[in-house]
GROMACS .gro file of C-alpha atoms in nm:
model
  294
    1UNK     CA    1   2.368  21.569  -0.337
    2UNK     CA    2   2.430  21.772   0.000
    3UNK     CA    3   2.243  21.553   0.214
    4UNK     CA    4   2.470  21.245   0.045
    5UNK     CA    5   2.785  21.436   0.105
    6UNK     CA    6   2.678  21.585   0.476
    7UNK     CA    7   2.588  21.183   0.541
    8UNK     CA    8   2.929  21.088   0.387
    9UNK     CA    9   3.087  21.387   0.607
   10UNK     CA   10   2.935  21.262   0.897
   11UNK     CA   11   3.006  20.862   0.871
   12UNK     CA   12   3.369  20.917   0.802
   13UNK     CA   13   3.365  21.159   1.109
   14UNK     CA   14   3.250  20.867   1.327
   15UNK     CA   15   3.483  20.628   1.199
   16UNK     CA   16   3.781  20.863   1.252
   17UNK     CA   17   3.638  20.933   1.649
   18UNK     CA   18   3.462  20.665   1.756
   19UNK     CA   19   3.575  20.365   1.513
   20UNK     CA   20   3.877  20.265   1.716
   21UNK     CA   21   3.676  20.241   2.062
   22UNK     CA   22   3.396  20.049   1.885
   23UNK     CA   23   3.630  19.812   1.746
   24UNK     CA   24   3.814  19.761   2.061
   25UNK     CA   25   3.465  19.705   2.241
   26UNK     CA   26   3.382  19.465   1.933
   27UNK     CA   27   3.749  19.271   1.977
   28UNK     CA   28   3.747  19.235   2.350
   29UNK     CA   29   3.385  19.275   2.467
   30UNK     CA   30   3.154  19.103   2.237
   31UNK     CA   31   3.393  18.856   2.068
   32UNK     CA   32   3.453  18.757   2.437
   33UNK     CA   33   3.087  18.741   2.542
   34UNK     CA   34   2.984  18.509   2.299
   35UNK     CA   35   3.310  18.287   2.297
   36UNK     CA   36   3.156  18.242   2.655
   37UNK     CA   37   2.896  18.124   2.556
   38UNK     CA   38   2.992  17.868   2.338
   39UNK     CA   39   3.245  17.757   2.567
   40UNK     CA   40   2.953  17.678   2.840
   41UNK     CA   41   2.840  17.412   2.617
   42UNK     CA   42   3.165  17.232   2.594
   43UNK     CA   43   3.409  17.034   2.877
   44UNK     CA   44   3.702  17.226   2.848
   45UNK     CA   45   3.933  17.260   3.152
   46UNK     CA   46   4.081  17.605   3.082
   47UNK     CA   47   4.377  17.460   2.995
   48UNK     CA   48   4.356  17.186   2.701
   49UNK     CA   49   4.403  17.302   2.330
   50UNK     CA   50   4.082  17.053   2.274
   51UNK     CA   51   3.714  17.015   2.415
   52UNK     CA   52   3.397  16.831   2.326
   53UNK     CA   53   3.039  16.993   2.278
   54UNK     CA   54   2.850  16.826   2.596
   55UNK     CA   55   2.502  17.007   2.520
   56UNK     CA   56   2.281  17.139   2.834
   57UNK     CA   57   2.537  16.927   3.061
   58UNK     CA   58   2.722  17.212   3.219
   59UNK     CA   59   2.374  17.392   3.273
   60UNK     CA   60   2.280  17.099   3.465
   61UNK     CA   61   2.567  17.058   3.651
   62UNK     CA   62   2.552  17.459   3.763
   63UNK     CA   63   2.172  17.457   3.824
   64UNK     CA   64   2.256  17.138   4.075
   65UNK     CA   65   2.572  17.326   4.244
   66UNK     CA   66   2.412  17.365   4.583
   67UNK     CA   67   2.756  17.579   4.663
   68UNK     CA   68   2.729  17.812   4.341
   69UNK     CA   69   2.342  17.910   4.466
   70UNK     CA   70   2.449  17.919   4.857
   71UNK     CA   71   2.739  18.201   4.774
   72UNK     CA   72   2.489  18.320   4.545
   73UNK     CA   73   2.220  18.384   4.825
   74UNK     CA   74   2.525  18.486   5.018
   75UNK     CA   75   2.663  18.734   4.788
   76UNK     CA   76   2.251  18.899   4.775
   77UNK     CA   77   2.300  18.951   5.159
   78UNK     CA   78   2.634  19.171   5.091
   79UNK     CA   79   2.489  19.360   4.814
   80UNK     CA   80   2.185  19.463   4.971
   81UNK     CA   81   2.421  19.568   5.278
   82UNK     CA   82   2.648  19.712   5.082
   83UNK     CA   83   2.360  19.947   4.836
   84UNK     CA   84   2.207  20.032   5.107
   85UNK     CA   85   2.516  20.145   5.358
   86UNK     CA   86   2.693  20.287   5.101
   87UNK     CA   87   2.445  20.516   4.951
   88UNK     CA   88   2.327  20.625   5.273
   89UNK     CA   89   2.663  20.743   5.360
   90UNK     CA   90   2.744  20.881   5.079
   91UNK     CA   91   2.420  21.073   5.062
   92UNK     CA   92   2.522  21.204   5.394
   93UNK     CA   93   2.878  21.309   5.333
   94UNK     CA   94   2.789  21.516   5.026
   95UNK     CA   95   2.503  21.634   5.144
   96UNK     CA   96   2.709  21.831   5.460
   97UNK     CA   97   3.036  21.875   5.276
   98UNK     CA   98   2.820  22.099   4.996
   99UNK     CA   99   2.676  22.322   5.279
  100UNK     CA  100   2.993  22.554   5.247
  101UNK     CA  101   3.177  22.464   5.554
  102UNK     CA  102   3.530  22.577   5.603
  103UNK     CA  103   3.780  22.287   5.499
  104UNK     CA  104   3.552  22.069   5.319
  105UNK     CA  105   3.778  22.009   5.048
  106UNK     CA  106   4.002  21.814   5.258
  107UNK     CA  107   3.723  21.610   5.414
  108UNK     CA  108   3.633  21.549   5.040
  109UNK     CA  109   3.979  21.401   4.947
  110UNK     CA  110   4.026  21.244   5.252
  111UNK     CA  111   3.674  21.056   5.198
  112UNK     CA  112   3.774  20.982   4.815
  113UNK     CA  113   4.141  20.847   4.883
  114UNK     CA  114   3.978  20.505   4.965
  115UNK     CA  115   3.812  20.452   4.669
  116UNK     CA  116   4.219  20.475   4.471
  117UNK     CA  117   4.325  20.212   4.656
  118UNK     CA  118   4.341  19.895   4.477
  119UNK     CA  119   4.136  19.588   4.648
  120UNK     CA  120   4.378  19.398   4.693
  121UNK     CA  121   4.600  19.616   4.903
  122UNK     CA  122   4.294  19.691   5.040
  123UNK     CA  123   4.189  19.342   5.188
  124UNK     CA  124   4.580  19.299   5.323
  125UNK     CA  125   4.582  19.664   5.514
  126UNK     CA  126   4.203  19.590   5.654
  127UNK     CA  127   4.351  19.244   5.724
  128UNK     CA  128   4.614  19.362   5.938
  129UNK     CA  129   4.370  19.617   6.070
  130UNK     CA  130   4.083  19.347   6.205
  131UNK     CA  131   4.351  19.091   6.337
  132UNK     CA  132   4.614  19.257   6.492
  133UNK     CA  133   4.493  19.644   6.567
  134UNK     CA  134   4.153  19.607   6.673
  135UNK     CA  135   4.228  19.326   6.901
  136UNK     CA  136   4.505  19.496   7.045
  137UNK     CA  137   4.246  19.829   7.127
  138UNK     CA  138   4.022  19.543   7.281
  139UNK     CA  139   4.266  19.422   7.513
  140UNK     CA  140   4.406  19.735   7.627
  141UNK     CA  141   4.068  19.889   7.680
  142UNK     CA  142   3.897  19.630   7.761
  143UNK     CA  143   3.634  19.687   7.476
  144UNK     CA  144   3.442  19.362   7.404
  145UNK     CA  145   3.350  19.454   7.050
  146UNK     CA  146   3.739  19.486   6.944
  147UNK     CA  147   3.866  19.178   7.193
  148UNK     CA  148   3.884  18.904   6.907
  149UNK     CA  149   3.959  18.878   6.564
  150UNK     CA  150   3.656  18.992   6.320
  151UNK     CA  151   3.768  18.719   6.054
  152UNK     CA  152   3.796  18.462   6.310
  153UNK     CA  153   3.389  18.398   6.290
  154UNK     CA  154   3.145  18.345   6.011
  155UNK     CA  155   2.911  18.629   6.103
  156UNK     CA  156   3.158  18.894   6.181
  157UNK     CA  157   3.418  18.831   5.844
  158UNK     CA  158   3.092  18.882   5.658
  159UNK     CA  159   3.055  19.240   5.843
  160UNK     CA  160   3.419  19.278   5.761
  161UNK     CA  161   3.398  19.250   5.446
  162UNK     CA  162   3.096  19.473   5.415
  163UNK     CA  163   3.250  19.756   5.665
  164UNK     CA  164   3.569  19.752   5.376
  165UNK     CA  165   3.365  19.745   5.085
  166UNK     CA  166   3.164  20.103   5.209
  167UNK     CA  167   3.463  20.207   5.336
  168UNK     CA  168   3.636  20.209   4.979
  169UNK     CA  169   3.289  20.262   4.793
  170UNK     CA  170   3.142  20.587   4.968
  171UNK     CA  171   3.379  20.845   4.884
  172UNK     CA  172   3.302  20.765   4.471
  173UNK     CA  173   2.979  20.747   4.539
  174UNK     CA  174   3.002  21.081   4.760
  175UNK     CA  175   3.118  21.231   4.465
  176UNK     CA  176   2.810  21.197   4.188
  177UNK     CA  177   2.531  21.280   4.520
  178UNK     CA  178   2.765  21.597   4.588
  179UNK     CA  179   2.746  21.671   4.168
  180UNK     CA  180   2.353  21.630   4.220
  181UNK     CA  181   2.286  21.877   4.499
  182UNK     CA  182   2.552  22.111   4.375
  183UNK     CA  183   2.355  22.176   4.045
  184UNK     CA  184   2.006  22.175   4.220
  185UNK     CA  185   1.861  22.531   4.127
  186UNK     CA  186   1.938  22.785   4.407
  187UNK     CA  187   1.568  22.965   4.358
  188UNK     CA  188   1.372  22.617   4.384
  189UNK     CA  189   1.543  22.569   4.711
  190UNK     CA  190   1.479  22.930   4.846
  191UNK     CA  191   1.135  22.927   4.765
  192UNK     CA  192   1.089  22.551   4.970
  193UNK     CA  193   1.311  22.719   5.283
  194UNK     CA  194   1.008  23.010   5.264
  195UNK     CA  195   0.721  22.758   5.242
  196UNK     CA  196   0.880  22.573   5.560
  197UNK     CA  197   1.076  22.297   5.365
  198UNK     CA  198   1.368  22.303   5.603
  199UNK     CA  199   1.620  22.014   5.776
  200UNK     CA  200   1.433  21.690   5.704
  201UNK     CA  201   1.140  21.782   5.510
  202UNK     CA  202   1.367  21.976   5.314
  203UNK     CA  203   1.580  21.644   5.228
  204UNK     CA  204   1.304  21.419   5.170
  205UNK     CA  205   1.066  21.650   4.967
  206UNK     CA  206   1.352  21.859   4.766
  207UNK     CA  207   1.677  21.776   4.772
  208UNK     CA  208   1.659  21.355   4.690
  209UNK     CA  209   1.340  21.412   4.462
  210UNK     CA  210   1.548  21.686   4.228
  211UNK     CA  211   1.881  21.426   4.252
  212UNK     CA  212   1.700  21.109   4.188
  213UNK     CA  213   1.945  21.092   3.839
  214UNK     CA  214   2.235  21.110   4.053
  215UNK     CA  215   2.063  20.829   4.261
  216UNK     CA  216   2.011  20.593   3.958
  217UNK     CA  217   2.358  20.590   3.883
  218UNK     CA  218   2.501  20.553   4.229
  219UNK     CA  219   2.300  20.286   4.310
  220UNK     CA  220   2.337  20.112   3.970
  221UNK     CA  221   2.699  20.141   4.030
  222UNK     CA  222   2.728  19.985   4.397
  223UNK     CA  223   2.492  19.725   4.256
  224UNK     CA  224   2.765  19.646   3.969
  225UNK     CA  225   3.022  19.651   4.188
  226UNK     CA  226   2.935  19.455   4.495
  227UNK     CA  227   2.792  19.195   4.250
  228UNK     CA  228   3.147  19.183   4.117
  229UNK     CA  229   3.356  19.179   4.416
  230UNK     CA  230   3.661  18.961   4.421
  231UNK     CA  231   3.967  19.126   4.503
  232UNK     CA  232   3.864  19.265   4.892
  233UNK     CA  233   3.706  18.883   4.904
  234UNK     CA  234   4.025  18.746   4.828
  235UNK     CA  235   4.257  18.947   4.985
  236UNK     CA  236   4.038  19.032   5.314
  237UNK     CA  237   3.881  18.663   5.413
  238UNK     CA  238   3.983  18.426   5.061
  239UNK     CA  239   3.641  18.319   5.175
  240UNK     CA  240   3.693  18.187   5.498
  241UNK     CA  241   3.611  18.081   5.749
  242UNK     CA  242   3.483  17.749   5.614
  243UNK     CA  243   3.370  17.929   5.279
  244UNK     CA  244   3.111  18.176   5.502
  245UNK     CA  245   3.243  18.440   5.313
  246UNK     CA  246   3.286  18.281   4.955
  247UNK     CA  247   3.123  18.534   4.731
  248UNK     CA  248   3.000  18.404   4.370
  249UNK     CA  249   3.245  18.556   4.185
  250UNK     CA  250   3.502  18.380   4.401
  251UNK     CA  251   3.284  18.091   4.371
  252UNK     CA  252   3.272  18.104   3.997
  253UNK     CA  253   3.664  18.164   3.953
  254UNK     CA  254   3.773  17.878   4.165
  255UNK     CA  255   3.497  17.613   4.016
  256UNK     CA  256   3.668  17.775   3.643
  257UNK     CA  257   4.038  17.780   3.748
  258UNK     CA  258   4.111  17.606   4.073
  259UNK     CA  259   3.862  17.331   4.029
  260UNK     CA  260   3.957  17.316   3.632
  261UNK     CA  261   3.601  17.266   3.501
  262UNK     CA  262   3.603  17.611   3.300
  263UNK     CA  263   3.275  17.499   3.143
  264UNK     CA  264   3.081  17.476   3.488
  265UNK     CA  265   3.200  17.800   3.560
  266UNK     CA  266   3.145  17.989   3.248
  267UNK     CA  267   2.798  17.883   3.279
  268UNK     CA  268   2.779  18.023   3.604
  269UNK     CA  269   2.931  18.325   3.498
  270UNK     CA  270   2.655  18.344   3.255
  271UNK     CA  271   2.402  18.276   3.520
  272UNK     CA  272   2.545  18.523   3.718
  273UNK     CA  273   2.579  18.777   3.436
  274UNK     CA  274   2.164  18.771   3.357
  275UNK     CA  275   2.084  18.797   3.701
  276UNK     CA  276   2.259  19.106   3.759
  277UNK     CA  277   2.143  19.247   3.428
  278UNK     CA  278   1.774  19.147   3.524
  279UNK     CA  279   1.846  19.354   3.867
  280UNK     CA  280   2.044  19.648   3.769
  281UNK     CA  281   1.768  19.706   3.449
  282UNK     CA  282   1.443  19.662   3.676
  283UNK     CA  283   1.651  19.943   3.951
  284UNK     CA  284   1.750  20.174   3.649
  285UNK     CA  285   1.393  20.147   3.544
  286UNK     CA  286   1.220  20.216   3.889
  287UNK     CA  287   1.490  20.472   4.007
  288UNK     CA  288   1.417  20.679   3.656
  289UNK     CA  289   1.063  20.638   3.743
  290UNK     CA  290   1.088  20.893   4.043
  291UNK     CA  291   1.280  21.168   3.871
  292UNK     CA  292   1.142  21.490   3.866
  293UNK     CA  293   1.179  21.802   3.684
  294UNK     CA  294   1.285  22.130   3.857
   0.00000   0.00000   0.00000
């Protein structure tokens, strides 16, 4: 009879907590998911109140899109530059603004502040930034790198964009590395300083082994969001020039919206959706594989 009542206890405690956030998730997450997917197998144009059920035709159709899979090797590019650059940094800046030096909590908001910017804001200031004051440094001082417009040219807009994206990303990143080596155990690293463990060797074989959680979810987080970027694309390049920088979520809203064939580009939102999930679980898996206890 206890164990009935403690279960009873215990199920209306979860409903009164965490009821209203599952149904919310239920209502707007999952109800949405799988309206998605029925709505892949149909011709709607996102804006009729009817559609037909057209089978495996929209899978075709996306499969064949030789611009879906070109932004979609495009968009791999940015998030491997983007992972990797952004970590790195981040990494970096926690790593020296934990070693107790005077005024590092300014350098800490000052490296945050980017990341409460919204992208689109974002794009237009960095915008204004790469066409009009960098060029204007390059002709004054005669600096080749800064002489012409960074958006003007495939290869450079695509650095652009990356340079803004680990500009905003870094400082949130910066944030969960700096709650990593802040809670590493003060003894474990004394001990390595009196084997010889310091400067590099100290990094490599200490500090990133004993933070490798903290590295599973940064890393699973700049994978999520360069994956995901719109906004900066939009704002920053609106995938120009000549769709060099068209990034596949840009790709998949204007084949669902501006193009008006929402069924082609719910399917490559799908697409795009198990792909990611494929990559962020495989990471997650071989990033928990290296943590260590202290």
């Amino acid at each position: 009879m206890k164990k009935k009542n403690k279960a009873l206890k215990n199920t209306m405690s979860f409903l009164v907590f965490a009821g209203p956030a599952v149904l919310v998730f239920f209502a707007v997450i999952l109800v949405a998911f799988f309206n998605g997917i029925q709505l892949t197998f149909t011709d709607w144009n996102g804006l009729s109140d009817s559609y037909q059920y057209i089978g495996l035709t929209n899978y075709a159709n996306a499969l064949s899109d030789t611009a879906f899979w070109d932004s979609l090797g495009r968009t791999f590019k940015y998030v491997v530059c983007v992972v990797a650059f952004t970590n790195i940094i981040a990494f970096l800046i926690a790593f020296f603004l934990t070693r107790g030096y005077k005024g590092q909590g300014i350098f800490r908001v000052a490296f945050f502040t980017p990341n409460l910017i919204g992208g689109v804001v974002l794009g237009i200031v960095w915008k204004f930034v790469f066409s009009q004051v960098f060029t204007q440094i390059g002709s004054k001082y005669g600096m080749a790198l800064f002489k012409n417009n960074w958006l003007s040219t495939p290869d450079s807009a695509f650095i652009a964009l990356v340079v803004v994206a680990v500009w905003q990303l870094a400082g949130y990143l910066m944030l969960i590395y700096m709650a990593g080596i802040i809670s590493l155990p003060k003894e474990v690293q004394e001990a390595a300083r009196l084997d010889g463990a310091v400067g590099w060797k100290n990094i490599r074989h200490i500090v990133i082994p004993l933070i490798m959680p903290s590295v599973t979810i940064a890393v699973f987080m700049s994978i999520k969001t360069a994956f995901m970027a719109y906004d900066v694309n939009l704002a920053l390049t609106n995938g120009g020039p000549f769709q060099s920088t068209e990034l596949v979520a840009m790709r998949v809203y204007n084949e669902a919206f501006q193009a008006e064939n929402y069924g082609v580009g719910q399917t490559e939102a799908l697409i795009l959706f198990a792909i990611v999930a494929v990559i962020s679980i495989i990471q997650v898996i071989l990033t928990k594989s290296k943590e260590v206890e202290a």
